[in-house]
Amino acid sequence: MGAMVKTAGSLRYDADVIIAGAGPAGAAAATHLARLGASVLLLDRVVFPRDKVCGDFVGPSALIELDALGVSQMDGFAAANIGWRGAIYVGGAELISRPFPAVTSMPPYGRVIPRFVLDKFILDAARNAGARVREGCELIHFTADRDSATVEVANSQGSLTLRCRLLIGADGASSKVARLLRGSAPPRRDRFVASRAYFTNVEGPDEQLDLYFDASCLPGYYWLFPTGKGAANVGLGIAVESLPAHDFTPAAMLRRLIREDKALAARLRNARLRGKIAGWPLVTYNHRLPIMSGRVMLIGDAAGLINPLNGEGIQYALQSASWAAETLAHCLHADNFSAPALAPFAARVESELRYDMALARLIVHLISNRTLAPLWIEVFKILAGRARRNGSFADTLAGIFAGLLPARDVLKLLGGTAGEAAQTLAAALASPRGWAALGSGTSQIGFRFACEAAKDPAGLALWLKNASASMAEFGARAAHSGIAGKKKEMFLQAQKLMQSRFRIP
Ligand SMILES: Cc1cc2nc3c(=O)[nH]c(=O)nc-3n(C[C@H](O)[C@H](O)[C@H](O)COP(=O)(O)OP(=O)(O)OC[C@H]3O[C@@H](n4cnc5c(N)ncnc54)[C@H](O)[C@@H]3O)c2cc1C
């Protein structure tokens, strides 16, 4: 595994920092830390290049991080397909199609780079910076004490124990480091499942990324992201709690939607499936779960840094790697890896992400009630209708989906009436008269909602509890971030109304 590199008193360390997982988060952290002069040992249980189930969309913020890592300058990177326009379809009909908006200091495009290729680029950056890389080497267990983190690893030759000043868990959505740190698996309501397939001979422009919504797979969506030369990544992601029993798996849902969704079927009319449809879990951000303790940090998917609204995670994997390195620069200098010394990392994640993630989470939890799916599809249509009439509204919508604008800009889409919308929903849920006031279409949904409630009161109670908790979290974040007083008040009122009507503690 390499010679012992450092000593502190009688203790001998195999590296300053051991990083478990050499995906975008781990390899980026290794690059930053090695550049700072730290001795870094980067482990991955598999051998690269390796596939990772993903939509492969590398958004503008992620491109900026890749630039800082020196990846964009590497041979071959410029050949990766550029996507500079997006289209949104609902129920097989196009709602909007337009170029991504120009946002200051961001490239107005993303790239679609198969992870087989992208992750190898970032790993090469880590090697170039001086990190030692061990492939086919799996973290099995760790313990941490005042002086060190001790890591047990297994490779083809057997197992061994390594010691470091600090362990970074960058081992993805099923992170062992996170599970050991937190003592349990992530809650079910934070989990999504997804499937992805590659197709060749795809119709339509290589520069256009398509998102598809359908009432059968909310909260979630499916996509077609061209990888260039007529090939594309096609996939679907959906909240675990919303998986309908009749479709069984996301792969089965994806196959059905490829057959039945007119817009997607049109692009895949003459296409050929390359390989198999592969599945993967996603765990979305939950501010209640710790992302560090003394001598241990979590970054990327291991920390749950996935936006529940659009499933994007590469950007957060790269950003969290850079924030971790910033904090560690001080820790390495002071030789202090205690929880208080690492706390600025958690504070940075919270200040950068918690508000947007809280809003995204609220939206996802509201949408997760399947009976209300037709209502949300109507909301999409209303938003898209406005986007067709109003260019800046359309730019905001496209910007959020492309990752150019933060999720909080959803509030702009609601025309400053987000709080009223939340109140309307709460009022509608509280009485049949409320539903009727929303119009005849929605009152039918109200009727279905009442039937559903009678059939599955426990399911309804859970949904209300989750939605109310998310509303409380968003209200608190809004207050903390100083969002306009009126909007904040309305959210808090809507939450109180839901809590009182449904006796949610
Ligand atoms: C279907 C799907 C579509 C997605 N689409 C997009 C998208 O289009 N754009 C986007 O930005 N994000 C997308 N995401 C999210 C994105 O894939 C992740 O956020 C990203 O991969 C996070 O990088 P990471 O380095 O944290 O984890 P990973 O990329 O999962 O890397 C973790 C690494 O850890 C290794 N590992 C695991 N356990 C151990 C262990 N015990 N010991 C040693 N090594 C270990 C693994 O082999 C792996 O190489 C999607 C996710 C899914 C599932």
PDB file of C-alpha atoms in Angstrom, residues 93-192:
ATOM      1  CA  ALA A  93     -46.517  17.246 -25.716  1.00  0.00           C
ATOM      2  CA  GLU A  94     -43.794  19.893 -25.986  1.00  0.00           C
ATOM      3  CA  LEU A  95     -44.338  22.746 -23.545  1.00  0.00           C
ATOM      4  CA  ILE A  96     -41.210  24.755 -24.117  1.00  0.00           C
ATOM      5  CA  SER A  97     -37.967  24.521 -26.070  1.00  0.00           C
ATOM      6  CA  ARG A  98     -35.302  27.221 -25.936  1.00  0.00           C
ATOM      7  CA  PRO A  99     -31.585  27.962 -25.514  1.00  0.00           C
ATOM      8  CA  PHE A 100     -30.220  28.121 -21.960  1.00  0.00           C
ATOM      9  CA  PRO A 101     -30.140  31.722 -20.745  1.00  0.00           C
ATOM     10  CA  ALA A 102     -26.931  33.715 -20.368  1.00  0.00           C
ATOM     11  CA  VAL A 103     -26.042  34.095 -16.685  1.00  0.00           C
ATOM     12  CA  THR A 104     -23.067  36.241 -15.679  1.00  0.00           C
ATOM     13  CA  SER A 105     -19.828  34.300 -15.106  1.00  0.00           C
ATOM     14  CA  MET A 106     -21.360  30.952 -16.136  1.00  0.00           C
ATOM     15  CA  PRO A 107     -20.988  29.169 -19.472  1.00  0.00           C
ATOM     16  CA  PRO A 108     -24.450  29.202 -21.116  1.00  0.00           C
ATOM     17  CA  TYR A 109     -24.223  25.474 -21.771  1.00  0.00           C
ATOM     18  CA  GLY A 110     -23.506  22.133 -20.146  1.00  0.00           C
ATOM     19  CA  ARG A 111     -21.802  19.029 -21.463  1.00  0.00           C
ATOM     20  CA  VAL A 112     -23.038  15.460 -21.584  1.00  0.00           C
ATOM     21  CA  ILE A 113     -20.045  13.280 -20.726  1.00  0.00           C
ATOM     22  CA  PRO A 114     -20.485   9.553 -20.078  1.00  0.00           C
ATOM     23  CA  ARG A 115     -19.156   8.856 -16.597  1.00  0.00           C
ATOM     24  CA  PHE A 116     -16.894   6.147 -18.004  1.00  0.00           C
ATOM     25  CA  VAL A 117     -14.981   9.047 -19.554  1.00  0.00           C
ATOM     26  CA  LEU A 118     -15.557  11.939 -17.110  1.00  0.00           C
ATOM     27  CA  ASP A 119     -14.503  10.147 -13.934  1.00  0.00           C
ATOM     28  CA  LYS A 120     -11.242   8.971 -15.505  1.00  0.00           C
ATOM     29  CA  PHE A 121     -10.412  12.593 -16.435  1.00  0.00           C
ATOM     30  CA  ILE A 122     -10.876  13.709 -12.803  1.00  0.00           C
ATOM     31  CA  LEU A 123      -8.918  10.733 -11.470  1.00  0.00           C
ATOM     32  CA  ASP A 124      -6.052  11.656 -13.821  1.00  0.00           C
ATOM     33  CA  ALA A 125      -6.144  15.190 -12.364  1.00  0.00           C
ATOM     34  CA  ALA A 126      -5.744  13.677  -8.865  1.00  0.00           C
ATOM     35  CA  ARG A 127      -2.782  11.565 -10.019  1.00  0.00           C
ATOM     36  CA  ASN A 128      -1.201  14.550 -11.790  1.00  0.00           C
ATOM     37  CA  ALA A 129      -1.498  16.560  -8.566  1.00  0.00           C
ATOM     38  CA  GLY A 130       0.425  13.872  -6.678  1.00  0.00           C
ATOM     39  CA  ALA A 131      -2.296  11.819  -4.947  1.00  0.00           C
ATOM     40  CA  ARG A 132      -1.558   8.095  -4.591  1.00  0.00           C
ATOM     41  CA  VAL A 133      -4.400   6.063  -6.075  1.00  0.00           C
ATOM     42  CA  ARG A 134      -5.279   2.475  -5.110  1.00  0.00           C
ATOM     43  CA  GLU A 135      -7.932   0.829  -7.291  1.00  0.00           C
ATOM     44  CA  GLY A 136      -9.674  -2.437  -6.424  1.00  0.00           C
ATOM     45  CA  CYS A 137      -9.349  -1.503  -2.751  1.00  0.00           C
ATOM     46  CA  GLU A 138     -12.530  -1.340  -0.644  1.00  0.00           C
ATOM     47  CA  LEU A 139     -13.064   0.392   2.685  1.00  0.00           C
ATOM     48  CA  ILE A 140     -14.599  -2.185   5.024  1.00  0.00           C
ATOM     49  CA  HIS A 141     -14.630  -0.351   8.336  1.00  0.00           C
ATOM     50  CA  PHE A 142     -13.157   2.622  10.167  1.00  0.00           C
ATOM     51  CA  THR A 143     -12.761   3.927  13.683  1.00  0.00           C
ATOM     52  CA  ALA A 144     -11.699   7.393  14.756  1.00  0.00           C
ATOM     53  CA  ASP A 145     -10.157   8.598  17.985  1.00  0.00           C
ATOM     54  CA  ARG A 146      -8.402  11.706  19.256  1.00  0.00           C
ATOM     55  CA  ASP A 147      -5.190  11.035  17.313  1.00  0.00           C
ATOM     56  CA  SER A 148      -6.145   9.335  14.069  1.00  0.00           C
ATOM     57  CA  ALA A 149      -8.662   7.555  11.874  1.00  0.00           C
ATOM     58  CA  THR A 150      -7.977   3.854  11.359  1.00  0.00           C
ATOM     59  CA  VAL A 151      -9.278   2.349   8.159  1.00  0.00           C
ATOM     60  CA  GLU A 152      -9.665  -1.336   7.334  1.00  0.00           C
ATOM     61  CA  VAL A 153      -9.475  -2.064   3.626  1.00  0.00           C
ATOM     62  CA  ALA A 154      -9.672  -5.190   1.489  1.00  0.00           C
ATOM     63  CA  ASN A 155      -8.112  -5.840  -1.906  1.00  0.00           C
ATOM     64  CA  SER A 156      -7.392  -8.921  -3.999  1.00  0.00           C
ATOM     65  CA  GLN A 157      -4.438  -9.798  -1.769  1.00  0.00           C
ATOM     66  CA  GLY A 158      -6.390  -9.691   1.493  1.00  0.00           C
ATOM     67  CA  SER A 159      -7.045  -7.021   4.067  1.00  0.00           C
ATOM     68  CA  LEU A 160      -4.962  -4.432   5.855  1.00  0.00           C
ATOM     69  CA  THR A 161      -5.251  -1.567   8.294  1.00  0.00           C
ATOM     70  CA  LEU A 162      -4.232   1.990   7.428  1.00  0.00           C
ATOM     71  CA  ARG A 163      -3.945   5.031   9.628  1.00  0.00           C
ATOM     72  CA  CYS A 164      -4.448   8.681   8.663  1.00  0.00           C
ATOM     73  CA  ARG A 165      -5.038  12.068  10.215  1.00  0.00           C
ATOM     74  CA  LEU A 166      -8.395  12.382   8.495  1.00  0.00           C
ATOM     75  CA  LEU A 167     -10.774  10.131   6.544  1.00  0.00           C
ATOM     76  CA  ILE A 168     -13.008  11.507   3.785  1.00  0.00           C
ATOM     77  CA  GLY A 169     -16.034   9.408   2.836  1.00  0.00           C
ATOM     78  CA  ALA A 170     -16.635   9.990  -0.889  1.00  0.00           C
ATOM     79  CA  ASP A 171     -18.054   6.532  -1.433  1.00  0.00           C
ATOM     80  CA  GLY A 172     -21.310   7.475  -3.093  1.00  0.00           C
ATOM     81  CA  ALA A 173     -25.026   6.996  -2.467  1.00  0.00           C
ATOM     82  CA  SER A 174     -24.603   3.717  -0.534  1.00  0.00           C
ATOM     83  CA  SER A 175     -21.696   5.105   1.486  1.00  0.00           C
ATOM     84  CA  LYS A 176     -20.290   2.793   4.144  1.00  0.00           C
ATOM     85  CA  VAL A 177     -18.476   5.713   5.783  1.00  0.00           C
ATOM     86  CA  ALA A 178     -21.792   7.630   6.111  1.00  0.00           C
ATOM     87  CA  ARG A 179     -23.569   4.594   7.512  1.00  0.00           C
ATOM     88  CA  LEU A 180     -20.860   4.030  10.142  1.00  0.00           C
ATOM     89  CA  LEU A 181     -20.704   7.752  10.982  1.00  0.00           C
ATOM     90  CA  ARG A 182     -24.482   8.132  11.301  1.00  0.00           C
ATOM     91  CA  GLY A 183     -25.247   4.682  12.685  1.00  0.00           C
ATOM     92  CA  SER A 184     -28.067   4.013  10.214  1.00  0.00           C
ATOM     93  CA  ALA A 185     -29.102   4.031   6.549  1.00  0.00           C
ATOM     94  CA  PRO A 186     -30.742   7.192   5.121  1.00  0.00           C
ATOM     95  CA  PRO A 187     -34.486   7.535   5.758  1.00  0.00           C
ATOM     96  CA  ARG A 188     -36.739   6.101   3.041  1.00  0.00           C
ATOM     97  CA  ARG A 189     -38.298   9.466   2.257  1.00  0.00           C
ATOM     98  CA  ASP A 190     -34.910  10.840   1.135  1.00  0.00           C
ATOM     99  CA  ARG A 191     -34.375   8.024  -1.346  1.00  0.00           C
ATOM    100  CA  PHE A 192     -34.871   8.012  -5.096  1.00  0.00           C
TER     101      PHE A 192
END
